[in-house]
Amino acid sequence: MYNYSIMPLDTAHLEEICLDIERQYDEGIATLALFMMPLVPEGAPATDKAGLFCQAYDLFRDRLARDGYECGILAQCTIGHGYPLKYPSSFQSFTDLAGGERANVVCPLDDGFRAHFFDQFATLAAHRPKVIMVDDDFRLIERKGGGCGCPLHIKRVGEIVGRELTREQIRDGLFTDEALHDAYVQSQREALLGAAQVFRAGIDSVDPTIQGAFCICSGQENVGFGLEIGKILAGKGNKTIIRIHNARYTADGARGISSQFWRAANDISMMREADVLLAET
């Protein structure tokens, strides 16, 4: 059984949190605790967030190991969930295709972002987690505006179709020009899969046996690419572990429950090749 419990790196309550985790293990509530690390880049140059968070992680890891327990890491954001950042990075921002608005999200086509995250995942791996899971901010088409129309993506779509294009031309031709549509989707897929390969390469540079996992976010693109991303992140010889997107959180009523059931069923149907599916509960 796989049951991951997401826990905070709150060193002011280290003993309480570790005792809670041990109780979860002992009572069959969870099989592994993953400590949250929001890694979305901030600052120029980007801050070594993994190095900072791992100082706290080591305290929890060593305290749990004293009693014979293991733990892991949730990279709670990589390109970003979109919330305001105090110190934006210098990496290329996600720019929504429809309106051209920039978001507090990084485009994973950016080579500087990829180089930074190779180092970030190598740092995570060096601190010996049982599992490294990537959260569901790692998505593009499902975001506002139908995906990323930043200069890097506009250039890549143009390379695929063999002509120079503007963001507006891509947007306006997306549903009338099949070749343009396919090129645009390909550009989004390449950005995610390429970055996922870099994440995994960072882990492998330290310890290729570490299990990777991925959280999908329902939407045609993330579910469609989710299995591919999950297989990349898993690592050679490891199981493909994917968390589907079916949580209700603090819903104020039951009106939306049927849509949640549909979303869960859709996710499961598209992730059948995964070895392990986790519910987001």
GROMACS .gro file of C-alpha atoms in nm, residues 105-216:
model
  112
  105VAL     CA    1   0.495   3.114  -1.312
  106VAL     CA    2   0.817   3.022  -1.493
  107CYS     CA    3   0.823   2.881  -1.846
  108PRO     CA    4   0.995   2.539  -1.834
  109LEU     CA    5   1.147   2.598  -2.179
  110ASP     CA    6   1.390   2.847  -2.023
  111ASP     CA    7   1.741   2.699  -2.027
  112GLY     CA    8   1.839   2.898  -1.718
  113PHE     CA    9   1.543   2.755  -1.529
  114ARG     CA   10   1.642   2.405  -1.633
  115ALA     CA   11   2.003   2.452  -1.524
  116HIS     CA   12   1.885   2.588  -1.189
  117PHE     CA   13   1.651   2.295  -1.134
  118PHE     CA   14   1.910   2.036  -1.227
  119ASP     CA   15   2.102   2.169  -0.927
  120GLN     CA   16   1.789   2.188  -0.711
  121PHE     CA   17   1.698   1.824  -0.769
  122ALA     CA   18   2.058   1.714  -0.725
  123THR     CA   19   2.052   1.890  -0.389
  124LEU     CA   20   1.728   1.717  -0.290
  125ALA     CA   21   1.874   1.380  -0.385
  126ALA     CA   22   2.191   1.445  -0.183
  127HIS     CA   23   1.979   1.459   0.134
  128ARG     CA   24   1.867   1.098   0.087
  129PRO     CA   25   1.486   1.114   0.064
  130LYS     CA   26   1.297   0.790   0.007
  131VAL     CA   27   1.078   0.960  -0.257
  132ILE     CA   28   1.080   1.293  -0.441
  133MET     CA   29   0.734   1.393  -0.565
  134VAL     CA   30   0.666   1.683  -0.806
  135ASP     CA   31   0.345   1.877  -0.744
  136ASP     CA   32   0.070   1.964  -0.995
  137ASP     CA   33   0.182   2.320  -1.069
  138PHE     CA   34   0.395   2.153  -1.337
  139ARG     CA   35   0.146   2.212  -1.621
  140LEU     CA   36   0.090   2.458  -1.908
  141ILE     CA   37  -0.211   2.423  -2.139
  142GLU     CA   38  -0.452   2.387  -1.850
  143ARG     CA   39  -0.357   2.731  -1.717
  144LYS     CA   40  -0.538   3.057  -1.789
  145GLY     CA   41  -0.524   3.149  -2.155
  146GLY     CA   42  -0.480   2.796  -2.287
  147GLY     CA   43  -0.109   2.754  -2.233
  148CYS     CA   44   0.216   2.946  -2.266
  149GLY     CA   45   0.259   3.199  -2.545
  150CYS     CA   46   0.587   3.344  -2.423
  151PRO     CA   47   0.861   3.438  -2.674
  152LEU     CA   48   1.029   3.099  -2.627
  153HIS     CA   49   0.712   2.913  -2.716
  154ILE     CA   50   0.627   3.143  -3.006
  155LYS     CA   51   0.974   3.080  -3.148
  156ARG     CA   52   0.944   2.703  -3.099
  157VAL     CA   53   0.605   2.685  -3.271
  158GLY     CA   54   0.751   2.880  -3.562
  159GLU     CA   55   1.041   2.637  -3.585
  160ILE     CA   56   0.803   2.342  -3.601
  161VAL     CA   57   0.580   2.486  -3.875
  162GLY     CA   58   0.867   2.653  -4.061
  163ARG     CA   59   0.758   3.017  -4.052
  164GLU     CA   60   0.770   3.313  -3.817
  165LEU     CA   61   0.457   3.370  -3.613
  166THR     CA   62   0.316   3.609  -3.355
  167ARG     CA   63   0.130   3.512  -3.042
  168GLU     CA   64  -0.191   3.648  -3.195
  169GLN     CA   65  -0.147   3.442  -3.511
  170ILE     CA   66  -0.104   3.126  -3.309
  171ARG     CA   67  -0.403   3.209  -3.090
  172ASP     CA   68  -0.630   3.296  -3.382
  173GLY     CA   69  -0.531   2.996  -3.594
  174LEU     CA   70  -0.533   2.734  -3.321
  175PHE     CA   71  -0.871   2.585  -3.410
  176THR     CA   72  -0.867   2.639  -3.786
  177ASP     CA   73  -0.514   2.527  -3.876
  178GLU     CA   74  -0.452   2.166  -3.773
  179ALA     CA   75  -0.077   2.182  -3.834
  180LEU     CA   76  -0.051   2.496  -3.622
  181HIS     CA   77  -0.261   2.338  -3.348
  182ASP     CA   78  -0.043   2.028  -3.340
  183ALA     CA   79   0.275   2.236  -3.337
  184TYR     CA   80   0.146   2.442  -3.045
  185VAL     CA   81   0.056   2.133  -2.842
  186GLN     CA   82   0.395   1.983  -2.927
  187SER     CA   83   0.569   2.296  -2.796
  188GLN     CA   84   0.387   2.270  -2.462
  189ARG     CA   85   0.463   1.898  -2.436
  190GLU     CA   86   0.831   1.947  -2.518
  191ALA     CA   87   0.863   2.214  -2.251
  192LEU     CA   88   0.725   1.988  -1.978
  193LEU     CA   89   0.890   1.663  -2.079
  194GLY     CA   90   1.223   1.833  -2.136
  195ALA     CA   91   1.216   1.995  -1.794
  196ALA     CA   92   1.105   1.668  -1.632
  197GLN     CA   93   1.408   1.497  -1.788
  198VAL     CA   94   1.630   1.764  -1.636
  199PHE     CA   95   1.470   1.714  -1.292
  200ARG     CA   96   1.535   1.341  -1.316
  201ALA     CA   97   1.889   1.393  -1.444
  202GLY     CA   98   1.960   1.603  -1.136
  203ILE     CA   99   1.842   1.320  -0.912
  204ASP     CA  100   2.033   1.059  -1.112
  205SER     CA  101   2.355   1.260  -1.085
  206VAL     CA  102   2.348   1.177  -0.714
  207ASP     CA  103   2.145   0.858  -0.673
  208PRO     CA  104   1.953   0.702  -0.966
  209THR     CA  105   1.772   0.461  -0.732
  210ILE     CA  106   1.562   0.733  -0.565
  211GLN     CA  107   1.192   0.692  -0.644
  212GLY     CA  108   1.026   0.985  -0.822
  213ALA     CA  109   0.653   1.055  -0.836
  214PHE     CA  110   0.419   1.305  -1.003
  215CYS     CA  111   0.091   1.480  -0.918
  216ILE     CA  112  -0.132   1.537  -1.219
   0.00000   0.00000   0.00000
